[in-house]
Short mmCIF file of C-alpha atoms and ligand atoms in Angstrom, two decimals:
data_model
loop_
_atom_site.label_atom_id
_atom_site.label_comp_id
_atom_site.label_asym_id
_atom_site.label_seq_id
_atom_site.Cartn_x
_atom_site.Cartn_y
_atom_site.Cartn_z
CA UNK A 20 85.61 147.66 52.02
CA UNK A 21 83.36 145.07 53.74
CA UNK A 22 80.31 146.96 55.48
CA UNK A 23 80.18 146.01 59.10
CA UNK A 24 76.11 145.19 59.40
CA UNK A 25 74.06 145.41 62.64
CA UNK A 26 70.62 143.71 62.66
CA UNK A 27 68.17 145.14 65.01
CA UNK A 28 64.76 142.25 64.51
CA UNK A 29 65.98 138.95 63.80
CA UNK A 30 62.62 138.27 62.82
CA UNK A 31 61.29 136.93 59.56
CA UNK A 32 62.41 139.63 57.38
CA UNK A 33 65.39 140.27 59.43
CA UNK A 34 66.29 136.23 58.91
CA UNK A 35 66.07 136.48 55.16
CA UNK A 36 68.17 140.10 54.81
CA UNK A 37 70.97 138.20 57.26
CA UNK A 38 70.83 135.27 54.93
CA UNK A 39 71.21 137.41 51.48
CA UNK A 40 73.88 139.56 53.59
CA UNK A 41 75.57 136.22 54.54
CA UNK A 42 75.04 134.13 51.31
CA UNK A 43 74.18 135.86 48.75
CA UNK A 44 75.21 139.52 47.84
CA UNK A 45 78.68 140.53 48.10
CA UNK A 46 80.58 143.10 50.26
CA UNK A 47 78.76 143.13 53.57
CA UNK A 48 79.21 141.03 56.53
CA UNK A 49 76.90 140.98 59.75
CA UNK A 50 78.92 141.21 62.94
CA UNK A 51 75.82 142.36 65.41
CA UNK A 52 72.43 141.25 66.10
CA UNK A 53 70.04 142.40 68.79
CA UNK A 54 66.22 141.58 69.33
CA UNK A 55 63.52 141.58 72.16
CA UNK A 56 63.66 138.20 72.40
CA UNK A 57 67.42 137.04 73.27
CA UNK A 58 66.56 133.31 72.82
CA UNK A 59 65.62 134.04 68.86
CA UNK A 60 68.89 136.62 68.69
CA UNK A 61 71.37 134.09 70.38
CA UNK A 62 69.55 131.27 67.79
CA UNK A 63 70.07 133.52 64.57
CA UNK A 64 73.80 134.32 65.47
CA UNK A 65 74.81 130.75 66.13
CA UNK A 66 74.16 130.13 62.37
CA UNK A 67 76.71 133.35 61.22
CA UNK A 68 80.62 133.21 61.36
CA UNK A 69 80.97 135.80 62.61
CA UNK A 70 77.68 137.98 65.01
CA UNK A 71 77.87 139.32 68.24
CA UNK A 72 74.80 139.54 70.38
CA UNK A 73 73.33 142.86 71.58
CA UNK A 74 71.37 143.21 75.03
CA UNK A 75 69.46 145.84 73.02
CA UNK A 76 69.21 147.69 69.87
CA UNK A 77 70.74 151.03 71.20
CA UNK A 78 73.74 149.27 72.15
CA UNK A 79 74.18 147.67 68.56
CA UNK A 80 73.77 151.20 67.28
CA UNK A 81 76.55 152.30 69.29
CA UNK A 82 79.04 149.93 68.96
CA UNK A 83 82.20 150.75 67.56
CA UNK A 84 82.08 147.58 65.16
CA UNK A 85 79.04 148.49 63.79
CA UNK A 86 79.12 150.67 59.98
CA UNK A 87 75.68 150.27 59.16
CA UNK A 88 72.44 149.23 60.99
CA UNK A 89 69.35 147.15 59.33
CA UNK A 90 66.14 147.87 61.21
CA UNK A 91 63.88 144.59 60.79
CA UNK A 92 61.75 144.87 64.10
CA UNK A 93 58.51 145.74 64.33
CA UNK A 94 57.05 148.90 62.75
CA UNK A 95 56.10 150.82 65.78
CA UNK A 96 59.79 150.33 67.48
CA UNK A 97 61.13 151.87 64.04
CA UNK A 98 61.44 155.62 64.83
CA UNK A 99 63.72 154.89 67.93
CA UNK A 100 66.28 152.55 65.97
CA UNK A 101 66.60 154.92 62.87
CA UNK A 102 67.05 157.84 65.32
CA UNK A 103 69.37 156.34 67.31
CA UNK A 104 71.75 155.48 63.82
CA UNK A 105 71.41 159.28 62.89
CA UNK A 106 72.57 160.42 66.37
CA UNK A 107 75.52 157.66 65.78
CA UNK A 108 76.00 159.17 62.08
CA UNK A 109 75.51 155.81 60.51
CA UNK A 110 73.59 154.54 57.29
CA UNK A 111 70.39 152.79 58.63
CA UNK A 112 68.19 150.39 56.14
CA UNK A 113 65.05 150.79 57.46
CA UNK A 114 62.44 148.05 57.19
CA UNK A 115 58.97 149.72 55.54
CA UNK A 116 56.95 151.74 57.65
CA UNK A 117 59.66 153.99 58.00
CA UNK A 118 57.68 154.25 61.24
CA UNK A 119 53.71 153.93 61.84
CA UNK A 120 52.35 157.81 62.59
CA UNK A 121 53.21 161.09 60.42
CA UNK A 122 55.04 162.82 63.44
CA UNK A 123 57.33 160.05 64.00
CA UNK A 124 58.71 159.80 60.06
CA UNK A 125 58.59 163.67 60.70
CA UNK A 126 61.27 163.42 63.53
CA UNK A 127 63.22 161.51 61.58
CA UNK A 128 63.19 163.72 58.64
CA UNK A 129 64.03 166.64 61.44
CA UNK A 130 66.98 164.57 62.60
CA UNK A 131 68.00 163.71 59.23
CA UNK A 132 67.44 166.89 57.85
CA UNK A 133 69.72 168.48 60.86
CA UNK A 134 72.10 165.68 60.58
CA UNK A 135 73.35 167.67 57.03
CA UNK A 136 73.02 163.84 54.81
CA UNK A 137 70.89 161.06 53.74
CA UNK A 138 71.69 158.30 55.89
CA UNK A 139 67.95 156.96 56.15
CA UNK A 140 66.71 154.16 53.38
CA UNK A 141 63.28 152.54 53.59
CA UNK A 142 62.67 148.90 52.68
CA UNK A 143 60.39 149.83 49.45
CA UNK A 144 61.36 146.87 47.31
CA UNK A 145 58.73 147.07 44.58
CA UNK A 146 60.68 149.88 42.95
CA UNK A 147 63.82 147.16 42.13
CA UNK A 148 61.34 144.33 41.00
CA UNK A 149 61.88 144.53 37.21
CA UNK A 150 58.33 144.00 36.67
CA UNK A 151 57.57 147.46 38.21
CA UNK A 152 60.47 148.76 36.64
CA UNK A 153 59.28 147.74 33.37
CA UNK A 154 56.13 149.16 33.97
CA UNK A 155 57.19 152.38 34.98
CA UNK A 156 59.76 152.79 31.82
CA UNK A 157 56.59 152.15 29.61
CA UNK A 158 54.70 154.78 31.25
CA UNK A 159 57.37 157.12 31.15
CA UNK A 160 58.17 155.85 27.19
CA UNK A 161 54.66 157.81 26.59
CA UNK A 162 53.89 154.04 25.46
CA UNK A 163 50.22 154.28 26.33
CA UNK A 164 49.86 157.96 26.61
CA UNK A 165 48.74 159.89 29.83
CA UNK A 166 47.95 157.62 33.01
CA UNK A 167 43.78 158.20 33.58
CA UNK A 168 43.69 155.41 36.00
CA UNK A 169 46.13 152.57 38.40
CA UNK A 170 44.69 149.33 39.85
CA UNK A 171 46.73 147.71 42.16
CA UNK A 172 45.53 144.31 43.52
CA UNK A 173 47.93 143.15 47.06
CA UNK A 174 46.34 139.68 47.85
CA UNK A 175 48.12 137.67 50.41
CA UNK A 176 47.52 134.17 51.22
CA UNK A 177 47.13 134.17 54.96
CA UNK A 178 48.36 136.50 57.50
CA UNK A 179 49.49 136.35 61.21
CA UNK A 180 47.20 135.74 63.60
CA UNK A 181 48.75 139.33 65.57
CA UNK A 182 47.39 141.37 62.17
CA UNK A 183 44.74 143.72 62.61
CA UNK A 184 42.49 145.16 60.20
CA UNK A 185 44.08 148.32 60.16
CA UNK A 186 46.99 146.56 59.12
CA UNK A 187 45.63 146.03 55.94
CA UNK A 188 46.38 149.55 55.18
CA UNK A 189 49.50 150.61 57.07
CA UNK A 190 51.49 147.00 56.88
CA UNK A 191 50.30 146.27 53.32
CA UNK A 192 48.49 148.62 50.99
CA UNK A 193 51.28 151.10 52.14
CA UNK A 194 53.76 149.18 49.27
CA UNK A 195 50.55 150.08 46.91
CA UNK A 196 50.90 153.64 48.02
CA UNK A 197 54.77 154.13 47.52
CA UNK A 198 54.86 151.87 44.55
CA UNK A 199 52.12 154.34 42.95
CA UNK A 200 53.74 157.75 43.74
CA UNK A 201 57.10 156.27 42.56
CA UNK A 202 55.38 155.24 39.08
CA UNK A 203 53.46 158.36 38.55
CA UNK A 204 55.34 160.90 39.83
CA UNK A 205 52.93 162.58 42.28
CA UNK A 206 51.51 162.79 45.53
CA UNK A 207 47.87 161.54 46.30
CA UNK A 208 45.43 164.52 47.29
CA UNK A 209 42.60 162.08 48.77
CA UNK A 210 41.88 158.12 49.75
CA UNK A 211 38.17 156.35 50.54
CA UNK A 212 38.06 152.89 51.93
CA UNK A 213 35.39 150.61 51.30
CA UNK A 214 34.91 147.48 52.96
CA UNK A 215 33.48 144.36 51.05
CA UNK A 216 31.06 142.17 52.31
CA UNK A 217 31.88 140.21 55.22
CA UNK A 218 34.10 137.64 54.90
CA UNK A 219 33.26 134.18 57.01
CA UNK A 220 37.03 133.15 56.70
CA UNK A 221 38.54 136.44 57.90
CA UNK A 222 36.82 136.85 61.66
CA UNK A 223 37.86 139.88 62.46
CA UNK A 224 39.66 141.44 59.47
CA UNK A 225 37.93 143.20 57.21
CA UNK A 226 38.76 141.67 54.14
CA UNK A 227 39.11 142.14 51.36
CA UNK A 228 38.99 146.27 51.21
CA UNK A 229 39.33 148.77 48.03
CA UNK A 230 40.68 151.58 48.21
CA UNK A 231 39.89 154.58 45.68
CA UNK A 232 42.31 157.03 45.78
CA UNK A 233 42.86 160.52 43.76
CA UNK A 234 46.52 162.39 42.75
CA UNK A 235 47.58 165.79 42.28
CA UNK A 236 46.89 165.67 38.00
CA UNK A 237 43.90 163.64 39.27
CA UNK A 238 44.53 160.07 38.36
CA UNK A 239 42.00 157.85 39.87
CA UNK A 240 44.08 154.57 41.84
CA UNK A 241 41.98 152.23 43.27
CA UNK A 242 43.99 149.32 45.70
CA UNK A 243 42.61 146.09 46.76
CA UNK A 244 43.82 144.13 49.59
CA UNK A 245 42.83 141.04 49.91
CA UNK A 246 45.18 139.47 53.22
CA UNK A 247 43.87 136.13 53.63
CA UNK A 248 43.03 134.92 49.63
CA UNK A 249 44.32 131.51 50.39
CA UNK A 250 45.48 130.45 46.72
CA UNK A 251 48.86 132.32 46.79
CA UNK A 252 50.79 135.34 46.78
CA UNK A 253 49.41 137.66 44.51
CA UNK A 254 50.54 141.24 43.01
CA UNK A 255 49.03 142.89 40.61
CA UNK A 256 48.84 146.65 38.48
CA UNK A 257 47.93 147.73 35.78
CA UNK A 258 47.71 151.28 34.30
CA UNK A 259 45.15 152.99 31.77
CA UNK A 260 46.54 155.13 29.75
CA UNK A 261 45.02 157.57 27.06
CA UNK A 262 46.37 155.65 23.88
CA UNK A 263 46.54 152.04 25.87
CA UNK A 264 46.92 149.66 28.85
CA UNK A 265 50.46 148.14 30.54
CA UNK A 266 50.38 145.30 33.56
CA UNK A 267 52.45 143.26 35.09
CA UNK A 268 52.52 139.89 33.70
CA UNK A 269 51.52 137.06 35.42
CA UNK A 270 54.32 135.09 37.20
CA UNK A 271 54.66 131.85 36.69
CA UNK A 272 58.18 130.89 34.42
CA UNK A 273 55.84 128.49 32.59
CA UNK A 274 52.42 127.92 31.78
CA UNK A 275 51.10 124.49 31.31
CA UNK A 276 48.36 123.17 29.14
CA UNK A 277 47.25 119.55 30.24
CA UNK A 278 43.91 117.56 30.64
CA UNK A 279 42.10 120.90 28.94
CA UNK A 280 43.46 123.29 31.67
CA UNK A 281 45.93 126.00 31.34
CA UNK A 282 47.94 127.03 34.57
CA UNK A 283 50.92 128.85 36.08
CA UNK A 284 52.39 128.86 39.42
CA UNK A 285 51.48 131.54 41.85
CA UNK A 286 54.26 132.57 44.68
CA UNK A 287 53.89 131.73 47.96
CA UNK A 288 54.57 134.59 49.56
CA UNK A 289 56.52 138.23 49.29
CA UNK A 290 59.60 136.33 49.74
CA UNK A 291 59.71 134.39 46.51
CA UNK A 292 57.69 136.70 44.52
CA UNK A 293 60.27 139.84 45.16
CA UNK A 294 63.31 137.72 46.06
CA UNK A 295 64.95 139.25 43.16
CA UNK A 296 64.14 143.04 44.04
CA UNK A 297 65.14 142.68 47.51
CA UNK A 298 68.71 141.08 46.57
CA UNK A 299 69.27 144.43 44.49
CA UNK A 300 67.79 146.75 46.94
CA UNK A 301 70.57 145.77 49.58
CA UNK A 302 72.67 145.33 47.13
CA UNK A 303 72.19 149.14 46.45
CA UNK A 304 72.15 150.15 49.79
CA UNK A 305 75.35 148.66 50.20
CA UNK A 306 77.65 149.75 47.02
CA UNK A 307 75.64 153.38 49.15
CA UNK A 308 77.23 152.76 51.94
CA UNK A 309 80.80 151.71 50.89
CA UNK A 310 81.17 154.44 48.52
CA UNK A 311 80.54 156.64 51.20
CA UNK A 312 77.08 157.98 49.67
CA UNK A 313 74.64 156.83 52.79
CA UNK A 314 71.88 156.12 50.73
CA UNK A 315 70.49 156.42 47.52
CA UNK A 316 67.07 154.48 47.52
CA UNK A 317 63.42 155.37 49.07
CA UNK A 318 63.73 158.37 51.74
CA UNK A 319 62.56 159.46 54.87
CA UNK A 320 60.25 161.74 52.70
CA UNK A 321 59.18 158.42 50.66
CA UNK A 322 58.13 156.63 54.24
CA UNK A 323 56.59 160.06 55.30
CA UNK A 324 54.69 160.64 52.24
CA UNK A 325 53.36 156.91 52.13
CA UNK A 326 52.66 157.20 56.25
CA UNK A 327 50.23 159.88 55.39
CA UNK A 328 48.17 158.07 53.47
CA UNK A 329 48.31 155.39 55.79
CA UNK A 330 46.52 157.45 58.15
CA UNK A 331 44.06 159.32 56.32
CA UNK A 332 43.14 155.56 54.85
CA UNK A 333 42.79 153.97 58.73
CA UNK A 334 40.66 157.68 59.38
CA UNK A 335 38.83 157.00 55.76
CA UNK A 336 38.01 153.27 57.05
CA UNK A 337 36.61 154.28 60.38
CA UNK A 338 34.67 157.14 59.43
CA UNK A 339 33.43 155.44 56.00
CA UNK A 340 33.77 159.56 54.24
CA UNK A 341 36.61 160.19 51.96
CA UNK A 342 39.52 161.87 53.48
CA UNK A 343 42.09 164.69 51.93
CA UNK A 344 45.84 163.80 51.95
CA UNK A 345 48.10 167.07 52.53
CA UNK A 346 52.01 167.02 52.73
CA UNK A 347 54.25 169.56 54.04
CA UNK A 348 56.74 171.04 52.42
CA UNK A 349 59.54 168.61 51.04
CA UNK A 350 63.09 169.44 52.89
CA UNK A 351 65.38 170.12 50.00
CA UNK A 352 67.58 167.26 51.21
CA UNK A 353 65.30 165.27 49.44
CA UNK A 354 64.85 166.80 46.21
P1 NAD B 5 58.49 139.42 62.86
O1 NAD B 5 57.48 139.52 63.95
O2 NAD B 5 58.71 138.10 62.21
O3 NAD B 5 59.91 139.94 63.37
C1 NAD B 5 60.08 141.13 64.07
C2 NAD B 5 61.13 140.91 65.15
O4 NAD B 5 61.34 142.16 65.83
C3 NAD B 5 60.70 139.90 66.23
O5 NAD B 5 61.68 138.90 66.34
C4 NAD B 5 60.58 140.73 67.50
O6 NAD B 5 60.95 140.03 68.68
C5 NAD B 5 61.55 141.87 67.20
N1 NAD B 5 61.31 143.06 67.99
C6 NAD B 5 60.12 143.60 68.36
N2 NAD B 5 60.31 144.70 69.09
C7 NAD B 5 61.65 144.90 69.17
C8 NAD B 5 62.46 145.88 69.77
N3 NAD B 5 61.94 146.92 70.45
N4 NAD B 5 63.81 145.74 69.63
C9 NAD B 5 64.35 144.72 68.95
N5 NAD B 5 63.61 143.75 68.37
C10 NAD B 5 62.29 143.85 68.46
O7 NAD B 5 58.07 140.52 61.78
P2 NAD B 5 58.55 140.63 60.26
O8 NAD B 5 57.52 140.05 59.38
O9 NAD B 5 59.95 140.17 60.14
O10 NAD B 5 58.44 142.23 60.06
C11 NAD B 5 59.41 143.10 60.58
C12 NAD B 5 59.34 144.43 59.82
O11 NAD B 5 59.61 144.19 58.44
C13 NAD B 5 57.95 145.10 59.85
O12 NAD B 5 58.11 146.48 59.87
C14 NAD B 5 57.31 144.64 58.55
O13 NAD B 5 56.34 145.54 58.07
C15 NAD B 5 58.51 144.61 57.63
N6 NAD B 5 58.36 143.64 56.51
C16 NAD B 5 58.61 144.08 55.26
C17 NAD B 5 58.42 143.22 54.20
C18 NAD B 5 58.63 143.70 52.80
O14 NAD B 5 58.10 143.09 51.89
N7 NAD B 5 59.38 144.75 52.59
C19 NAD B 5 58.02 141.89 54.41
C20 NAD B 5 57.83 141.48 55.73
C21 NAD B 5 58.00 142.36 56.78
C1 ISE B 6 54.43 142.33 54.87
O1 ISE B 6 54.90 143.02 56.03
C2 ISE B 6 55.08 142.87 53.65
O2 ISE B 6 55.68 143.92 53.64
C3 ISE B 6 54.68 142.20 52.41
O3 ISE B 6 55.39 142.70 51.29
C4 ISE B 6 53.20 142.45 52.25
O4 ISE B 6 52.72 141.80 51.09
C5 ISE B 6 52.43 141.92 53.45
O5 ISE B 6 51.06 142.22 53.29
C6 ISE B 6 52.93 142.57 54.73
O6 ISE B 6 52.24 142.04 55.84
#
């Protein structure tokens, strides 16, 4: 069976899922594409066999030809979209934030929940990079003992000129959050955000921030953004353990020594440092979707849980105090 894709954000992300849809993976096609700017969705379908055009989103939702709908649009138009597939009964791929405030991911977890089935997947793609992956089978090995403590460093060249500094947080350090629950296992109980000195190249942003964060067994995380580092793309982690250390390794395919300098290449951007992990995550959500499954990756309780921190880390940066995280109860839908 070839999944029927709608596109709702034809936007940078939503360009480069349409093109690995399109070009690269196998067994979807996209046949719809809708956006708030016509102009940029007429522009994006003229380069596909095989796309419609959708006045809005809702209508791509609803149309008949439609199996499965990709949500790339922006993060606050999120909650309406992945309703809307529910309501439709179809499997919706949700860009990350699953949506940007805790009652929002909490509707959809209501309407998912009601619904009787995972349909909802969030666009976590760290947890398919084989890096993390390899990471998280050495913690889970007992490799280096009990996790004490996680760095994670999220340093991005340059950023739109749209991004706020709260952004830092709930655009970007929320892949630190996920990506850190998903390798340790557990929730975070509390978050503190400190701000670094000011930076002459950043204006407004705050930038870079650290975040220290605590989890349930009482792991200490701390999470550095850094949005506008200017040298490349930049991901880092690494975990202390009781009996040793485990990091990812630095990128580059090869490291050159010439003229008494050693270097490797650093990505440009998310797009050619996770290229590979988000090939298998729609890959995934796809075989999902054909075999009938609806999805099998990140959750509506994953983007709920991360959204939480999100918030208490925009309340911790504002208010300067640290800040408790508290979940509700997980719906047994999600395990
Ligand atoms: P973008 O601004 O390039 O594209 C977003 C598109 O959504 C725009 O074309 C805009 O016109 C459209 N849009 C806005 N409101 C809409 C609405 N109500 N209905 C339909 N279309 C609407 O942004 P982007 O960088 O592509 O980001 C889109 C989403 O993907 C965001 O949620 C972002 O956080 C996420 N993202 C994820 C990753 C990742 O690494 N997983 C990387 C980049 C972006
Ligand atoms: C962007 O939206 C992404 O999700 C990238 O993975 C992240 O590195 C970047 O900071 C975000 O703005």
């Amino acid at each position: 069976m070839t999944v029927r894709v709608g596109v709702v954000g034809t936007g940078m992300i939503g360009q480069d899922h349409i093109r690995r849809l399109t070009r690269v993976l196998p067994g979807a096609e996209v046949v719809a594409v809708a956006d708030a700017n016509p102009d940029l969705a007429r522009e994006v379908a003229a380069g596909l066999p095989n796309a419609d055009v959708h006045p809005t989103g809702q209508n791509l939702i609803n149309s008949s030809g439609v199996d499965a709908v990709l949500v790339t649009s922006w993060g606050p138009t999120h909650e309406e979209y992945v309703v809307a597939a529910i309501a439709a009964g179809k499997p919706v791929f949700c860009e990350k934030p699953l949506a940007t405030t805790e009652s929002a991911c909490r509707n959809i977890m209501k309407e998912e929940v009601a619904a009787g089935r995972r349909l909802v997947q969030v666009g976590f793609m760290r947890r398919y990079d084989a890096a993390y992956r390899a990471l998280k089978r050495t913690v889970s090995d007992g490799v280096i003992g009990a996790p004490l403590m996680y760095n994670s460093g999220h340093r991005n060249p340059s950023v739109p000129s749209h991004y706020t500094k709260d952004m830092a947080i709930v655009d970007t350090a929320v892949h630190d959050f996920d990506v850190t629950r998903w390798l340790l296992g557990e929730e975070f109980t509390s978050v503190q955000v400190l701000a670094a000195k000011p930076n002459s190249l950043g204006e407004d942003l705050q930038d870079p921030l650290l975040m220290v964060l605590r989890t349930e067994s009482g792991v200490l995380v701390t999470v550095e953004t850094s949005v506008n580092i200017r040298y490349g793309y930049d991901i880092r982690g690494e975990i202390i353990g009781e009996t040793g250390t485990a990091a990812l390794a630095d990128r580059g395919p090869v490291v050159l020594r010439r003229d008494n300098q050693v270097s490797t290449a650093v990505p440009v951007d998310w797009r050619e440092r996770f290229v590979a992990a988000y090939d298998t995550e729609l890959q995934e959500w796809i075989d999902a979707v054909a075999s009938g499954a609806g999805a099998t990756g990140p959750s509506s309780w994953d983007g709920y849980a991360a959204q939480v921190v999100c918030d208490a880390g925009v309340a911790a940066l504002y208010s300067g105090e640290r800040v408790d995280i508290e979940l509700i109860e997980k719906p047994d839908l999600y395990g």
